[in-house]
Amino acid sequence: SSELTQDPDVSVALGQTVRITCQGDSLRSYYASWYQQKPGQAPILVIYGKNNRPSGIPDRFSGSSSGNTASLTITGAQAEDEADYYCFSRDSSANRPIFGGGTKLTVL
Amino acid sequence: EVQLVQSGAEVKKPGESLKISCKGSGYSFITYEINWVRQTPGKGLEWMGTIDPSGSYTNYSPSFQGHVTISVDKSITTAYLQWSSLRASDSAMYYCARRSGPFCSSTSCYDLFDPWGQGTLVTVSS
């Protein structure tokens, strides 16, 4: 399958931990990377590879993977984390990148 | 600083042609693929295609093959996305992004899009 499936909406109380998941067959052989997009802004990379954060991304963001599921975890969510989150991987059979449908994270 | 800077917003009529640009700076332009990604209002991200600036190899999503053309001018470190005949359904935000990778271990690979351009809003309306 060349699809990545995400829950459309997730909410978390301020300061609590939230996990955003992404499912797809390609994740068995390709790590997901994760992008955060706030309204009116371009996406930015927050997690890539097994569990790597680009410079400037807070360490409350972490990634993990098991089987066909990748997860982005925010430990101690902040108001500024409210955004859309997209997972990204590659359909190796078709040699093309694929994005998940996105998860809108609301911080309550 | 590595960055991609895109051309400004465009308003066009159906049937018109358009070429938008993405200028890379702060890195070796020919070393990294440039990808184009579409985002329609309220929707997610769709990969459109990629170009390898070193040899101009391109790869398109089947959803966009034949409707858009991706090109590059290495001399000015700029990639382009163009349409010969726009449709109303082409109205969207378009992003360019630099690809790094793939990076592979014994069990898995990954690549990533970073950085992204700021986006070019294209509006097609009669």
Short mmCIF file of C-alpha atoms in Angstrom, two decimals:
data_model
loop_
_atom_site.label_atom_id
_atom_site.label_comp_id
_atom_site.label_asym_id
_atom_site.label_seq_id
_atom_site.Cartn_x
_atom_site.Cartn_y
_atom_site.Cartn_z
CA SER A 1 0.00 0.00 0.00
CA SER A 2 1.19 3.51 -0.74
CA GLU A 3 -0.93 5.31 1.85
CA LEU A 4 -0.19 6.77 5.26
CA THR A 5 -3.13 7.03 7.65
CA GLN A 6 -3.39 9.57 10.47
CA ASP A 7 -6.18 10.45 12.87
CA PRO A 8 -7.64 13.76 11.65
CA ASP A 9 -8.02 15.36 15.08
CA VAL A 10 -6.25 14.90 18.39
CA SER A 11 -6.47 17.00 21.52
CA VAL A 12 -4.30 17.25 24.62
CA ALA A 13 -4.50 19.19 27.84
CA LEU A 14 -1.79 21.78 28.37
CA GLY A 15 1.29 20.16 29.87
CA GLN A 16 0.16 16.61 29.19
CA THR A 17 1.66 14.05 26.82
CA VAL A 18 0.17 13.29 23.43
CA ARG A 19 0.99 10.70 20.78
CA ILE A 20 0.16 11.22 17.12
CA THR A 21 0.28 8.08 15.02
CA CYS A 22 0.80 7.24 11.37
CA GLN A 23 0.12 3.86 9.81
CA GLY A 24 1.22 2.44 6.49
CA ASP A 25 3.01 -0.51 4.93
CA SER A 26 5.90 1.66 3.76
CA LEU A 27 6.80 2.30 7.40
CA ARG A 28 8.04 -1.26 7.71
CA SER A 29 11.10 -0.32 5.64
CA TYR A 30 11.16 3.47 5.72
CA TYR A 31 11.23 5.65 8.83
CA ALA A 32 8.72 8.44 8.97
CA SER A 33 9.66 12.05 9.27
CA TRP A 34 7.24 14.50 10.84
CA TYR A 35 6.30 18.05 9.86
CA GLN A 36 4.54 20.73 11.86
CA GLN A 37 2.46 23.31 10.05
CA LYS A 38 0.88 26.30 11.74
CA PRO A 39 -1.80 28.39 10.01
CA GLY A 40 -0.39 30.55 7.24
CA GLN A 41 3.07 29.02 7.51
CA ALA A 42 5.11 26.50 5.58
CA PRO A 43 5.69 23.08 7.13
CA ILE A 44 8.78 22.62 9.24
CA LEU A 45 10.60 19.41 10.03
CA VAL A 46 10.35 18.33 13.68
CA ILE A 47 11.44 14.66 13.66
CA TYR A 48 13.34 12.55 11.14
CA GLY A 49 14.90 9.10 10.96
CA LYS A 50 14.72 6.80 13.95
CA ASN A 51 14.31 9.70 16.40
CA ASN A 52 16.24 12.81 15.40
CA ARG A 53 15.36 16.44 16.00
CA PRO A 54 16.63 19.27 13.84
CA SER A 55 18.38 22.10 15.56
CA GLY A 56 15.91 24.38 17.30
CA ILE A 57 13.18 21.78 17.84
CA PRO A 58 12.40 21.36 21.56
CA ASP A 59 13.29 18.05 23.15
CA ARG A 60 9.67 17.50 24.16
CA PHE A 61 9.23 16.22 20.58
CA SER A 62 10.24 12.60 19.98
CA GLY A 63 9.61 9.88 17.45
CA SER A 64 9.29 6.11 17.49
CA SER A 65 8.34 3.30 15.18
CA SER A 66 7.04 -0.25 15.43
CA GLY A 67 5.99 -2.42 12.53
CA ASN A 68 3.74 -0.40 10.26
CA THR A 69 3.16 2.41 12.76
CA ALA A 70 5.18 5.54 13.42
CA SER A 71 4.48 7.86 16.32
CA LEU A 72 5.23 11.44 17.20
CA THR A 73 5.13 12.11 20.93
CA ILE A 74 4.98 15.51 22.56
CA THR A 75 5.83 15.28 26.25
CA GLY A 76 4.41 18.27 28.09
CA ALA A 77 2.47 19.89 25.25
CA GLN A 78 2.59 23.67 25.06
CA ALA A 79 0.10 26.08 23.57
CA GLU A 80 2.51 26.81 20.73
CA ASP A 81 2.43 23.14 19.71
CA GLU A 82 -1.12 23.55 18.44
CA ALA A 83 -0.74 22.87 14.72
CA ASP A 84 -1.24 20.36 11.95
CA TYR A 85 1.21 17.47 11.94
CA TYR A 86 2.03 15.43 8.85
CA CYS A 87 3.95 12.20 8.65
CA PHE A 88 6.06 11.54 5.59
CA SER A 89 7.67 8.42 4.17
CA ARG A 90 8.49 6.87 0.85
CA ASP A 91 6.71 4.32 -1.28
CA SER A 92 9.85 2.44 -2.26
CA SER A 93 8.12 0.34 -4.90
CA ALA A 94 6.94 3.42 -6.76
CA ASN A 95 9.94 5.57 -5.77
CA ARG A 96 7.82 8.45 -4.60
CA PRO A 97 7.33 10.35 -1.35
CA ILE A 98 4.02 10.06 0.43
CA PHE A 99 2.39 12.21 3.10
CA GLY A 100 -0.15 11.24 5.68
CA GLY A 101 -3.44 13.10 5.65
CA GLY A 102 -2.43 15.20 8.64
CA THR A 103 -3.50 15.46 12.27
CA LYS A 104 -4.85 18.66 13.72
CA LEU A 105 -3.56 18.94 17.27
CA THR A 106 -5.56 21.06 19.69
CA VAL A 107 -4.00 22.02 23.01
CA LEU A 108 -6.74 22.57 25.58
CA GLU B 1 21.75 29.85 6.11
CA VAL B 2 20.16 27.25 3.87
CA GLN B 3 16.97 28.61 2.41
CA LEU B 4 14.52 28.36 -0.44
CA VAL B 5 12.78 31.54 -1.54
CA GLN B 6 9.74 31.29 -3.78
CA SER B 7 8.20 33.79 -6.16
CA GLY B 8 5.15 35.78 -5.18
CA ALA B 9 1.45 35.09 -5.36
CA GLU B 10 -0.21 34.82 -8.75
CA VAL B 11 -3.73 35.39 -10.02
CA LYS B 12 -4.50 33.84 -13.39
CA LYS B 13 -7.41 32.93 -15.63
CA PRO B 14 -8.23 29.38 -16.73
CA GLY B 15 -6.25 28.43 -19.80
CA GLU B 16 -3.38 30.80 -19.06
CA SER B 17 0.19 29.65 -18.53
CA LEU B 18 2.26 30.14 -15.41
CA LYS B 19 5.78 29.52 -14.17
CA ILE B 20 6.65 29.89 -10.48
CA SER B 21 10.14 29.74 -9.05
CA CYS B 22 12.13 28.52 -6.07
CA LYS B 23 15.63 29.92 -5.51
CA GLY B 24 18.04 28.00 -3.33
CA SER B 25 20.90 29.56 -1.42
CA GLY B 26 23.36 28.69 1.31
CA TYR B 27 24.22 25.22 0.00
CA SER B 28 25.46 23.34 -3.07
CA PHE B 29 22.35 23.59 -5.24
CA ILE B 30 23.17 20.67 -7.54
CA THR B 31 23.65 18.24 -4.65
CA TYR B 32 20.03 18.04 -3.50
CA GLU B 33 16.76 17.29 -5.26
CA ILE B 34 14.09 19.96 -5.24
CA ASN B 35 10.53 18.76 -4.75
CA TRP B 36 7.20 20.50 -5.29
CA VAL B 37 4.25 19.98 -2.96
CA ARG B 38 0.67 21.18 -3.38
CA GLN B 39 -1.69 22.16 -0.60
CA THR B 40 -5.27 23.00 -1.44
CA PRO B 41 -7.34 25.11 0.98
CA GLY B 42 -8.04 23.19 4.14
CA LYS B 43 -6.40 20.07 2.76
CA GLY B 44 -3.19 18.18 3.26
CA LEU B 45 0.10 17.98 1.46
CA GLU B 46 0.42 16.30 -1.96
CA TRP B 47 3.76 15.51 -3.52
CA MET B 48 3.84 16.64 -7.14
CA GLY B 49 7.28 15.80 -8.39
CA THR B 50 11.00 16.21 -8.05
CA ILE B 51 14.00 17.33 -10.02
CA ASP B 52 17.66 16.48 -9.63
CA PRO B 53 19.44 19.75 -10.46
CA SER B 54 22.69 18.02 -11.38
CA GLY B 55 21.24 16.29 -14.41
CA SER B 56 17.68 17.60 -14.60
CA TYR B 57 16.22 14.14 -13.99
CA THR B 58 12.57 14.47 -13.07
CA ASN B 59 10.01 12.19 -11.44
CA TYR B 60 6.34 13.10 -11.27
CA SER B 61 3.41 11.89 -9.26
CA PRO B 62 0.91 10.17 -11.58
CA SER B 63 -1.64 12.71 -10.34
CA PHE B 64 0.32 15.58 -11.91
CA GLN B 65 2.22 13.92 -14.77
CA GLY B 66 1.46 15.66 -18.04
CA HIS B 67 -0.15 18.70 -16.44
CA VAL B 68 2.90 20.37 -14.90
CA THR B 69 6.57 20.64 -15.82
CA ILE B 70 9.42 20.91 -13.36
CA SER B 71 12.67 22.42 -14.55
CA VAL B 72 15.82 24.00 -13.19
CA ASP B 73 18.39 26.63 -14.09
CA LYS B 74 21.58 25.66 -12.28
CA SER B 75 23.30 28.90 -13.22
CA ILE B 76 20.94 30.85 -10.99
CA THR B 77 20.20 28.03 -8.50
CA THR B 78 16.51 28.15 -9.26
CA ALA B 79 13.88 25.49 -9.80
CA TYR B 80 10.59 26.04 -11.56
CA LEU B 81 7.09 24.65 -11.66
CA GLN B 82 5.06 25.50 -14.71
CA TRP B 83 1.67 25.01 -16.28
CA SER B 84 0.81 25.56 -19.95
CA SER B 85 -2.93 25.69 -19.35
CA LEU B 86 -4.23 26.38 -15.87
CA ARG B 87 -7.51 25.07 -14.48
CA ALA B 88 -9.55 26.43 -11.61
CA SER B 89 -8.65 23.28 -9.70
CA ASP B 90 -4.99 24.35 -9.76
CA SER B 91 -5.80 27.04 -7.21
CA ALA B 92 -3.64 26.12 -4.24
CA MET B 93 -0.54 26.90 -2.23
CA TYR B 94 2.59 25.44 -3.77
CA TYR B 95 5.73 24.71 -1.79
CA CYS B 96 9.18 23.72 -2.87
CA ALA B 97 11.34 21.67 -0.53
CA ARG B 98 14.89 20.35 -0.58
CA ARG B 99 15.29 16.61 -0.20
CA SER B 100 18.10 15.06 1.82
CA GLY B 101 18.71 11.33 1.62
CA PRO B 102 18.04 8.56 1.46
CA PHE B 103 19.97 7.53 4.55
CA CYS B 104 19.90 3.80 5.25
CA SER B 105 20.79 1.53 8.13
CA SER B 106 20.68 -2.26 8.04
CA THR B 107 16.94 -2.22 8.71
CA SER B 108 15.41 1.00 7.43
CA CYS B 109 15.92 4.09 5.34
CA TYR B 110 14.69 7.63 5.61
CA ASP B 111 14.83 10.87 3.75
CA LEU B 112 13.48 14.27 4.58
CA PHE B 113 12.28 17.54 3.11
CA ASP B 114 14.10 20.44 4.70
CA PRO B 115 14.01 23.36 4.32
CA TRP B 116 10.78 24.38 2.63
CA GLY B 117 10.11 27.52 0.69
CA GLN B 118 7.61 29.99 2.08
CA GLY B 119 4.99 28.96 -0.47
CA THR B 120 3.45 30.52 -3.57
CA LEU B 121 -0.30 31.02 -3.63
CA VAL B 122 -1.81 30.45 -7.06
CA THR B 123 -5.38 31.56 -7.71
CA VAL B 124 -7.05 30.57 -10.97
CA SER B 125 -10.37 32.25 -11.57
CA SER B 126 -12.31 33.66 -14.48
#
